[in-house]
PDB file of C-alpha atoms in Angstrom:
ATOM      1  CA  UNK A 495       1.312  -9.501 -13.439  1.00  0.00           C
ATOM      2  CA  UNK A 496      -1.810  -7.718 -13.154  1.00  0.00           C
ATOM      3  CA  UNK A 497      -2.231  -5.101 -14.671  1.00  0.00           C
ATOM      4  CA  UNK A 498      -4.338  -1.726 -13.026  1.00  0.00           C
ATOM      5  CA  UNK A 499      -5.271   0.868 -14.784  1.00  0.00           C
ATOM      6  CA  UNK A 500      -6.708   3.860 -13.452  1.00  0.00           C
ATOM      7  CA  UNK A 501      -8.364   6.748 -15.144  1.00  0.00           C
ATOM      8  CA  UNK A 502      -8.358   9.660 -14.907  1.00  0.00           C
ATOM      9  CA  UNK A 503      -4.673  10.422 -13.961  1.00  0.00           C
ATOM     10  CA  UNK A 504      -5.578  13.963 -12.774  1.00  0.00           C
ATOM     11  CA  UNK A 505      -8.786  15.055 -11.375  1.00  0.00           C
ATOM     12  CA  UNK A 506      -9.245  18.976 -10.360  1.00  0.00           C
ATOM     13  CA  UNK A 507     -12.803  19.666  -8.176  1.00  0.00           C
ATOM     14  CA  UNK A 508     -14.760  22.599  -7.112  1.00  0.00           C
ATOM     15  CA  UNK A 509     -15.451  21.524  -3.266  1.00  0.00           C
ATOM     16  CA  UNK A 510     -18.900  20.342  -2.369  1.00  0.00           C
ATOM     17  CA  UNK A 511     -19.077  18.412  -6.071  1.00  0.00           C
ATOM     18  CA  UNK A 512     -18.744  14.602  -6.177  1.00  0.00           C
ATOM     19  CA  UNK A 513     -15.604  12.728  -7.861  1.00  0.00           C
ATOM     20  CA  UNK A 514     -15.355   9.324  -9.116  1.00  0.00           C
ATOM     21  CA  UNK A 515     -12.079   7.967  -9.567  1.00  0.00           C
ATOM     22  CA  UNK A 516     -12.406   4.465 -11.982  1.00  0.00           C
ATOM     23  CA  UNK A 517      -9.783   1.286 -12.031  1.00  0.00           C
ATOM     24  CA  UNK A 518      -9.804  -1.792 -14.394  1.00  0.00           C
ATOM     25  CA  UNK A 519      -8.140  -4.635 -13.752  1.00  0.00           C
ATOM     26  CA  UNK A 520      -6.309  -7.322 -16.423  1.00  0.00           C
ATOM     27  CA  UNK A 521      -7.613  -9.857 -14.466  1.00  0.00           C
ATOM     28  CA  UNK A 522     -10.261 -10.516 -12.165  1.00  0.00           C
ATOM     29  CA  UNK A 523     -10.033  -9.824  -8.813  1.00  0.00           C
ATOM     30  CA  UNK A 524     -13.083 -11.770  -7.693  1.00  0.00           C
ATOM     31  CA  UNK A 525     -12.083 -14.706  -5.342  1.00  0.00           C
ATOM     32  CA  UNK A 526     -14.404 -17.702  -4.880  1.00  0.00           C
ATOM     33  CA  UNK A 527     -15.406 -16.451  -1.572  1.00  0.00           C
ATOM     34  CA  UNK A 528     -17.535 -13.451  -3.169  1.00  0.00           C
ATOM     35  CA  UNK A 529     -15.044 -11.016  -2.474  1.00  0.00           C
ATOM     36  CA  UNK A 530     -13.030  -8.484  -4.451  1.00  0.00           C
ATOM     37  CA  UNK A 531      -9.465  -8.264  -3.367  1.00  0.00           C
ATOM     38  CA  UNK A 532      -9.203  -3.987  -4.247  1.00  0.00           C
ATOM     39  CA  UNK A 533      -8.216  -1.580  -1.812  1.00  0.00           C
ATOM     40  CA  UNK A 534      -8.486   2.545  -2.004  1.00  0.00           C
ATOM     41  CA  UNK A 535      -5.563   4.281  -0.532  1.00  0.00           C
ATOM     42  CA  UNK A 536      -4.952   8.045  -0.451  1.00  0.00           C
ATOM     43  CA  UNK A 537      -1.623   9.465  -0.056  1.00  0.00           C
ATOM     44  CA  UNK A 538      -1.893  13.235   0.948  1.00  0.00           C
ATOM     45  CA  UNK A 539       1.244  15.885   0.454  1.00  0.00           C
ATOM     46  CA  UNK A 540       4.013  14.793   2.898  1.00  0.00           C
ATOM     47  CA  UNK A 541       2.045  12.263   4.635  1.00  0.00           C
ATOM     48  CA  UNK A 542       2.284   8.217   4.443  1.00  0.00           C
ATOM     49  CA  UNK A 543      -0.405   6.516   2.399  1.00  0.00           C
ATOM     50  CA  UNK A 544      -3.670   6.115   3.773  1.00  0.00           C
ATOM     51  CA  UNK A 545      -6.424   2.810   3.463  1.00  0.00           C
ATOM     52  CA  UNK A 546      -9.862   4.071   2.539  1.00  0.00           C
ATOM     53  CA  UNK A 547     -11.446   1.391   1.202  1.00  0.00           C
ATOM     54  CA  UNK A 548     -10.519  -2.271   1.610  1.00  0.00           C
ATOM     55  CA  UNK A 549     -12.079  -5.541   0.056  1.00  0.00           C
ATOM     56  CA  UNK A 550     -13.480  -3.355  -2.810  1.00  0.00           C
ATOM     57  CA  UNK A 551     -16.138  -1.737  -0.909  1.00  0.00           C
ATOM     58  CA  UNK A 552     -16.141  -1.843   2.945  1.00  0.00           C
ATOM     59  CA  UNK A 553     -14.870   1.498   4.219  1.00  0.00           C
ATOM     60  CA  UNK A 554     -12.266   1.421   7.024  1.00  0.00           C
ATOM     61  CA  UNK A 555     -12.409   3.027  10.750  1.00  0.00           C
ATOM     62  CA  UNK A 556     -12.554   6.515  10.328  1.00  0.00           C
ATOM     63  CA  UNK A 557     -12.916   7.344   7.225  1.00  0.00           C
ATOM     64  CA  UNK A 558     -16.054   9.681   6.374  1.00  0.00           C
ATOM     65  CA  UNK A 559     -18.806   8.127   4.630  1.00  0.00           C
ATOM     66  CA  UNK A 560     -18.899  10.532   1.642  1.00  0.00           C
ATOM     67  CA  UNK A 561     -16.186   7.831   0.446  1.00  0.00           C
ATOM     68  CA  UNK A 562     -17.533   4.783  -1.076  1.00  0.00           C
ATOM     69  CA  UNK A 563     -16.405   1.827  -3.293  1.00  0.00           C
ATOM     70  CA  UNK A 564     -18.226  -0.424  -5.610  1.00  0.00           C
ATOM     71  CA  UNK A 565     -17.812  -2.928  -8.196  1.00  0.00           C
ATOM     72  CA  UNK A 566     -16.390  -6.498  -9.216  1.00  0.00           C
ATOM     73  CA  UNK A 567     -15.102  -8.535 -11.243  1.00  0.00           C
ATOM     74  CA  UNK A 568     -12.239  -5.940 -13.458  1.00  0.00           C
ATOM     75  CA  UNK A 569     -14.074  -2.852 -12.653  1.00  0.00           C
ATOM     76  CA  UNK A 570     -14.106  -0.828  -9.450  1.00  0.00           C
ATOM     77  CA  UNK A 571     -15.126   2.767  -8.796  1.00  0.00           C
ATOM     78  CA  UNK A 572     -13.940   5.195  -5.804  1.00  0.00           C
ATOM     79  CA  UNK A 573     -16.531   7.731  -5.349  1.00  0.00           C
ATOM     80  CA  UNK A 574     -16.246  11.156  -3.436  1.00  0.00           C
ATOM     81  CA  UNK A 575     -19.891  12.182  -2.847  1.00  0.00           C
ATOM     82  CA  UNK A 576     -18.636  15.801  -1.640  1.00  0.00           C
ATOM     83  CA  UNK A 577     -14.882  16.437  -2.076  1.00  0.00           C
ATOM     84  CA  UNK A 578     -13.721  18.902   0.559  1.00  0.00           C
ATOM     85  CA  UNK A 579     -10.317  20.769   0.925  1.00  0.00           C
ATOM     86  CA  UNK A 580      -8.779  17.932   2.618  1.00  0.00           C
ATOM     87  CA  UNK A 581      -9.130  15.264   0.300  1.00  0.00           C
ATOM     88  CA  UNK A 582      -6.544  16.361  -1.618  1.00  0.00           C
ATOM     89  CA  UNK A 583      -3.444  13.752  -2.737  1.00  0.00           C
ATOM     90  CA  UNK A 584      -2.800  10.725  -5.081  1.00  0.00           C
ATOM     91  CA  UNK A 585      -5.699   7.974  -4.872  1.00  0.00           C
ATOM     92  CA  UNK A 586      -4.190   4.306  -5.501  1.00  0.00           C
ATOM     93  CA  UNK A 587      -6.302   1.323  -6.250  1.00  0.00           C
ATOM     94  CA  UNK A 588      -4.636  -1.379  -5.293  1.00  0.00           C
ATOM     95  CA  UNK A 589      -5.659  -5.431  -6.198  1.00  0.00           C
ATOM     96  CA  UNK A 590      -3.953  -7.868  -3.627  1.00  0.00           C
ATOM     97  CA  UNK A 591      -5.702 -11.752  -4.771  1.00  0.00           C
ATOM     98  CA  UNK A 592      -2.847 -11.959  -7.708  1.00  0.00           C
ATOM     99  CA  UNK A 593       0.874 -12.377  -6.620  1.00  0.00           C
ATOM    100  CA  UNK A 594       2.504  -9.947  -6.942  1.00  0.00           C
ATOM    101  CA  UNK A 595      -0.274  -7.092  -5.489  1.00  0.00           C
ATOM    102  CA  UNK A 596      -0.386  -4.038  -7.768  1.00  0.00           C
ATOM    103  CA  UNK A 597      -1.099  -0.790  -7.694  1.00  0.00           C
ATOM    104  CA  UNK A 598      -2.525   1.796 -10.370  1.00  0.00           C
ATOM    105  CA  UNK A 599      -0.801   4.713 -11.347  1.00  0.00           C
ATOM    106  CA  UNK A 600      -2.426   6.924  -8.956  1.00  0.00           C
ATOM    107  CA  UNK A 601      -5.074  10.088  -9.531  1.00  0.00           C
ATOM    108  CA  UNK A 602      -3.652  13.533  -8.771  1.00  0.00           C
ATOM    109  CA  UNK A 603      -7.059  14.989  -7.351  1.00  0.00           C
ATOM    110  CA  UNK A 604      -6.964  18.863  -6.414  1.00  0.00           C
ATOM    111  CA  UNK A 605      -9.070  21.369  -5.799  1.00  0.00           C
ATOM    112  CA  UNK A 606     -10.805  24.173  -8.423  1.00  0.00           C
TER     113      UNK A 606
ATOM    114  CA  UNK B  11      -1.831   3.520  20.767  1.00  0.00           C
ATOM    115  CA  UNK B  12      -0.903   1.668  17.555  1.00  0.00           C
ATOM    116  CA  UNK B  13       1.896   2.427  15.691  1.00  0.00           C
ATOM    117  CA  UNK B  14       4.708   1.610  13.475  1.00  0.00           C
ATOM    118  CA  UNK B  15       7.834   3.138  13.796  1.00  0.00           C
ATOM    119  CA  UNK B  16      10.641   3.423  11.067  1.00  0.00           C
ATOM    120  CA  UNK B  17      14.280   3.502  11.226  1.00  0.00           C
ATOM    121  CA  UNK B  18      15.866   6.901   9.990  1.00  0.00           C
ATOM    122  CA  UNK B  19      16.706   7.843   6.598  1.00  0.00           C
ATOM    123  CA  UNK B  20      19.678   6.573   4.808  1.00  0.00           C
ATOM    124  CA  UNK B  21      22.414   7.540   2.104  1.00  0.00           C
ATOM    125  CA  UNK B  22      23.830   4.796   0.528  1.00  0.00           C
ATOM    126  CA  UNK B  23      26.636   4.012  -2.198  1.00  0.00           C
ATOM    127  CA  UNK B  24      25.327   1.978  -5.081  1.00  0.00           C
ATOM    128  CA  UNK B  25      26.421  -1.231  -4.855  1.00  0.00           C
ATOM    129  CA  UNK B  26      25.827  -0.923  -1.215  1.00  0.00           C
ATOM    130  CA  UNK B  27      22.666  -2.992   0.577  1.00  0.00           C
ATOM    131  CA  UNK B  28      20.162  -0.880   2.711  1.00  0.00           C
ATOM    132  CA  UNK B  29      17.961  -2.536   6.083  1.00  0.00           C
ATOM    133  CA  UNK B  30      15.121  -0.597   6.875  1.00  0.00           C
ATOM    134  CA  UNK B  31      13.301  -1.608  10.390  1.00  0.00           C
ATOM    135  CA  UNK B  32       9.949  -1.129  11.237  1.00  0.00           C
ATOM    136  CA  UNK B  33       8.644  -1.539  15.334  1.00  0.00           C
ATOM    137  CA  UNK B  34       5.520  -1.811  15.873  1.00  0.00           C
ATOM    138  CA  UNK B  35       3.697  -1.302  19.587  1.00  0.00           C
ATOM    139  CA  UNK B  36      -0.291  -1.167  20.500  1.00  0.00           C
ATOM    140  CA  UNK B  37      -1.306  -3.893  19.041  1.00  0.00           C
ATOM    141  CA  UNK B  38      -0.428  -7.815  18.447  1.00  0.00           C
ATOM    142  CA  UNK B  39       2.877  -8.137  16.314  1.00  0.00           C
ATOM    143  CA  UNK B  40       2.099 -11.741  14.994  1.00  0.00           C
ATOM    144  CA  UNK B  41      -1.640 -11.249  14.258  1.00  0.00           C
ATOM    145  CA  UNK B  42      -0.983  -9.335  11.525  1.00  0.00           C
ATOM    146  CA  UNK B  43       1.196  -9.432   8.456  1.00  0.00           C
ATOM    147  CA  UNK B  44       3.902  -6.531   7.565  1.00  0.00           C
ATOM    148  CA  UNK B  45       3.671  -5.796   3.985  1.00  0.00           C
ATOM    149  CA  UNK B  46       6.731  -3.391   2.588  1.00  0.00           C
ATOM    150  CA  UNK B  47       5.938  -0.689  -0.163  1.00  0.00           C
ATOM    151  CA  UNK B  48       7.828   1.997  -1.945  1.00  0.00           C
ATOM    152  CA  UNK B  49       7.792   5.568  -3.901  1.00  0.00           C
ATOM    153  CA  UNK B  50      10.363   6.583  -5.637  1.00  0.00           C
ATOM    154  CA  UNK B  51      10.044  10.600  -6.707  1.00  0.00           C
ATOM    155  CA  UNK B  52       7.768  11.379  -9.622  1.00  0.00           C
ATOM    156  CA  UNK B  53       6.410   7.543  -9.145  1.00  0.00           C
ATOM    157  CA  UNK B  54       3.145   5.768  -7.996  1.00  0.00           C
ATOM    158  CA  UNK B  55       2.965   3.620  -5.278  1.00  0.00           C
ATOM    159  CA  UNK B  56       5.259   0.038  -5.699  1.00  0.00           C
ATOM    160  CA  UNK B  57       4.793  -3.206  -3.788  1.00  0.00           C
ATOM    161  CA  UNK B  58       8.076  -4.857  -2.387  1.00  0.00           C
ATOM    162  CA  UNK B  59       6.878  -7.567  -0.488  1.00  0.00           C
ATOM    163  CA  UNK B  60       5.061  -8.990   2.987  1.00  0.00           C
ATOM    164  CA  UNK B  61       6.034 -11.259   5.666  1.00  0.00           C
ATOM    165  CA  UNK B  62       3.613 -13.550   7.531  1.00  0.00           C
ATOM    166  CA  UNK B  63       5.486 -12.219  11.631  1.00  0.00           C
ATOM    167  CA  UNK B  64       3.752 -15.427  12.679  1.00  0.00           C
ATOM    168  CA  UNK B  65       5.709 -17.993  11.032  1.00  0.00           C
ATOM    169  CA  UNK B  66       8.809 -15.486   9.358  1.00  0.00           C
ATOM    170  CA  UNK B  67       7.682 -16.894   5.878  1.00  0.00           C
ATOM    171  CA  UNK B  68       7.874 -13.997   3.558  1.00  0.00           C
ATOM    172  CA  UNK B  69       6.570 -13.649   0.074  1.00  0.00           C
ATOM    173  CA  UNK B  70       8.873 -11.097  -2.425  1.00  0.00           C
ATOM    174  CA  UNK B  71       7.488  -9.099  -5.682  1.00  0.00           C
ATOM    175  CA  UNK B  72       9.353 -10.836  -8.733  1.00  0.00           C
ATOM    176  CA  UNK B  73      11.026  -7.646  -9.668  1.00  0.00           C
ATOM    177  CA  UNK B  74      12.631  -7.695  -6.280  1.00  0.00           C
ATOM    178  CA  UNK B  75      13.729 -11.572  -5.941  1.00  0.00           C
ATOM    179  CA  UNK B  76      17.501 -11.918  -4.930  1.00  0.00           C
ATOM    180  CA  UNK B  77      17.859  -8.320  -4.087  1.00  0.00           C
ATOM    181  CA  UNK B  78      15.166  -8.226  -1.176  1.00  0.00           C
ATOM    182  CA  UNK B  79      14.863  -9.949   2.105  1.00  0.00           C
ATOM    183  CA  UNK B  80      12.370  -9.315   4.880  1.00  0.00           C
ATOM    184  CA  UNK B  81      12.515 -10.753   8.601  1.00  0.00           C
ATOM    185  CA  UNK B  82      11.365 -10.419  11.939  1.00  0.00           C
ATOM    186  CA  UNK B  83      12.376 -10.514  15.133  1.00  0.00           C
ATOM    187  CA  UNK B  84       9.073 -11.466  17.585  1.00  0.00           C
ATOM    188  CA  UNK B  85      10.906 -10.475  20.650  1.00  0.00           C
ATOM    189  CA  UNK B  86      11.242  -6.605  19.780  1.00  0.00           C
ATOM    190  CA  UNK B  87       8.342  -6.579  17.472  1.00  0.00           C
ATOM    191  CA  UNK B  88      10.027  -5.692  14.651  1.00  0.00           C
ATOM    192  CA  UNK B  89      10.033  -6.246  11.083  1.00  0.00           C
ATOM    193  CA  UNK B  90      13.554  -5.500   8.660  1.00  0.00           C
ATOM    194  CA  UNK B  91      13.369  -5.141   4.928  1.00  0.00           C
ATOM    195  CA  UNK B  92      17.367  -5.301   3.193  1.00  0.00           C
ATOM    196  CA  UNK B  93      17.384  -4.681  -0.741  1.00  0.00           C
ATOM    197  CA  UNK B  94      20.840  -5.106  -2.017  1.00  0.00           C
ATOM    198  CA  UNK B  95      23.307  -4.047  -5.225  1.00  0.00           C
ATOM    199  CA  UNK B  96      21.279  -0.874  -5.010  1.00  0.00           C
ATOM    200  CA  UNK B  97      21.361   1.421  -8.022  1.00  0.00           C
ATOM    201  CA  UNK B  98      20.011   4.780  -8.051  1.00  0.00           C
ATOM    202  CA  UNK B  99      16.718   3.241  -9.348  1.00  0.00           C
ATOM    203  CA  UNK B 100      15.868   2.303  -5.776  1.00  0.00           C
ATOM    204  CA  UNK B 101      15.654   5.789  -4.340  1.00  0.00           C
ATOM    205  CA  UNK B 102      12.431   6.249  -3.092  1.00  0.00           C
ATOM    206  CA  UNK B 103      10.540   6.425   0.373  1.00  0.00           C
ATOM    207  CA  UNK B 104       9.908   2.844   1.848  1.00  0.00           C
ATOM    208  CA  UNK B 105       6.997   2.365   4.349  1.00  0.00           C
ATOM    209  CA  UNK B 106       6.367  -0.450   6.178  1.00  0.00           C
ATOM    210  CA  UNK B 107       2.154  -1.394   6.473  1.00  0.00           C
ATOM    211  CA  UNK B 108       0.430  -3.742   8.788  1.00  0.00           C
ATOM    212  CA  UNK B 109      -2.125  -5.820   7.255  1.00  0.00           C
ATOM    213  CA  UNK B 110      -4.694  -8.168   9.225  1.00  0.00           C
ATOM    214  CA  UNK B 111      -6.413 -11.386   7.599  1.00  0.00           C
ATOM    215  CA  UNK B 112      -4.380 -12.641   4.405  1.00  0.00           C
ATOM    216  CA  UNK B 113      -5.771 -12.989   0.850  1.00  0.00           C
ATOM    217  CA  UNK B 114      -8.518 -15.335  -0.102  1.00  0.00           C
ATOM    218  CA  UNK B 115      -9.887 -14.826   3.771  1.00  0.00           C
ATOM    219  CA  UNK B 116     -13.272 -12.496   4.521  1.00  0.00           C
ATOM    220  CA  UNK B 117     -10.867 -10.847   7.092  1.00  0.00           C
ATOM    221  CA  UNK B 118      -8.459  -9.329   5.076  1.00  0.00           C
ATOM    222  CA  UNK B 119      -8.654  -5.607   6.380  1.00  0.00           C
ATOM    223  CA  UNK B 120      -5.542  -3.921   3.929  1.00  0.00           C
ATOM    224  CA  UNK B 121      -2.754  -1.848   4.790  1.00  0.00           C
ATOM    225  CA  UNK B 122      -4.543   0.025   8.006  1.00  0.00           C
ATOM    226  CA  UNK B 123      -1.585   1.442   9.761  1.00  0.00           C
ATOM    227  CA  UNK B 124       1.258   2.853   8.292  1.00  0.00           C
ATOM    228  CA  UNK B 125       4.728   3.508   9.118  1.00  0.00           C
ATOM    229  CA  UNK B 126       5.979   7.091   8.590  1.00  0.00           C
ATOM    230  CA  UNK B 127       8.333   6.019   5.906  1.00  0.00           C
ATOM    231  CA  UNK B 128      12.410   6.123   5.384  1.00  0.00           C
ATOM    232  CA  UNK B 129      13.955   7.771   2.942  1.00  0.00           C
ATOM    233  CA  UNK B 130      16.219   5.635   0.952  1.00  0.00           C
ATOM    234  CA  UNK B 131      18.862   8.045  -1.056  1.00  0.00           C
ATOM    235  CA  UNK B 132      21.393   5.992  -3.519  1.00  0.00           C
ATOM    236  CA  UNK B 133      23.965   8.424  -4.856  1.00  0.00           C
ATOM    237  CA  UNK B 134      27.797   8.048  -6.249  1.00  0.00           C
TER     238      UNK B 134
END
């Protein structure tokens, strides 16, 4: 199966600074349509899971634009540009072109 | 609006099989897939399985084959996940997702609405 790792595991922040949150992937997740199958979910305390980013970089409805994805191929970044208060919780990547979809371990991000 | 709703949470024997259902409303059921996802406590996120509600077909993680079986039923909009011999491994909050395009498509949109997940407790 595919393998994601994400890094770091646990990521404290002073509000208003950015965060990056990095996954690799065993394999790569770049179909021959030009896409990357990743998704971005956060899971906040108590609350179901959450899609932020979806095809590796196209943000979903309603989430703020200080979130933004990049990459391809076996590397893909999730970058906070200003974390506030609320963006606390456990950030999965998540690669769904290889059977069966994975998910990274998750990144504990809290505030300073 | 659009939603998915779960069943209620559940205590089960191990050895015992579990059905969780999720009904969805707001939107339509058989344009989009259900995927099935877990977390037990102290763990990451774990994917179960999906079923295509158009055509019932579903598609099971390996580590769940012969324990797991999803359905649907398209005249109550409603998707059912049963995992059986359960051990106390499977504890862990199960959420239903919906997702809309499939893999390999430019419309594949991820897991955009979520159900509010159901409690799974397996305990002698």
């Amino acid at each position: 199966e595919t393998v994601m790792t994400q890094s770091p595991l646990s990521l404290p922040v002073t509000p208003g600074e950015p965060a990056s949150i990095s996954c690799r992937s065993s394999q790569s997740l770049l179909h021959g349509n030009g896409y990357n199958y990743v998704d971005w979910y956060l899971q906040k305390p108590g609350q179901s899971p959450q899609l932020l980013i979806y095809l590796a970089s196209s943000r979903a409805s309603g989430v703020p634009d200080r979130f933004s994805g990049s990459g391809s191929g076996t590397d893909f970044t999730l970058k906070i540009s200003r974390v506030e208060a609320e963006d606390v919780g456990v950030y999965y990547c998540m690669q769904v072109l290889q059977l069966p979809y994975t998910f990274g371990r998750g990144t504990n991000l809290d505030i300073k | 609006q659009v939603q998915l709703v779960q069943s209620g949470a559940e205590v089960k024997r191990p050895g015992a099989s579990v059905t969780v259902s999720c009904t969805a409303s707001g939107y339509s059921f058989t344009s989009y897939y259900i995927y099935w996802v877990r977390r037990a406590p102290g763990q990451g996120l774990e994917w179960l399985g999906l079923i295509n509600t158009k055509s019932g077909t579903p598609t099971y993680a390996q580590n769940f084959q012969g324990r797991v079986t999803m359905t649907r039923d398209t005249s109550t909009t409603t998707g059912f996940m049963e995992l059986s011999r359960l051990t106390s491994e499977d504890t862990a909050v199960y959420y239903c997702a919906r997702v809309g395009g499939y893999t390999g498509s430019e419309y594949y949109g991820g897991m955009d609405v979520w159900g509010q997940g159901t409690t799974v407790t397996v305990s002698s």
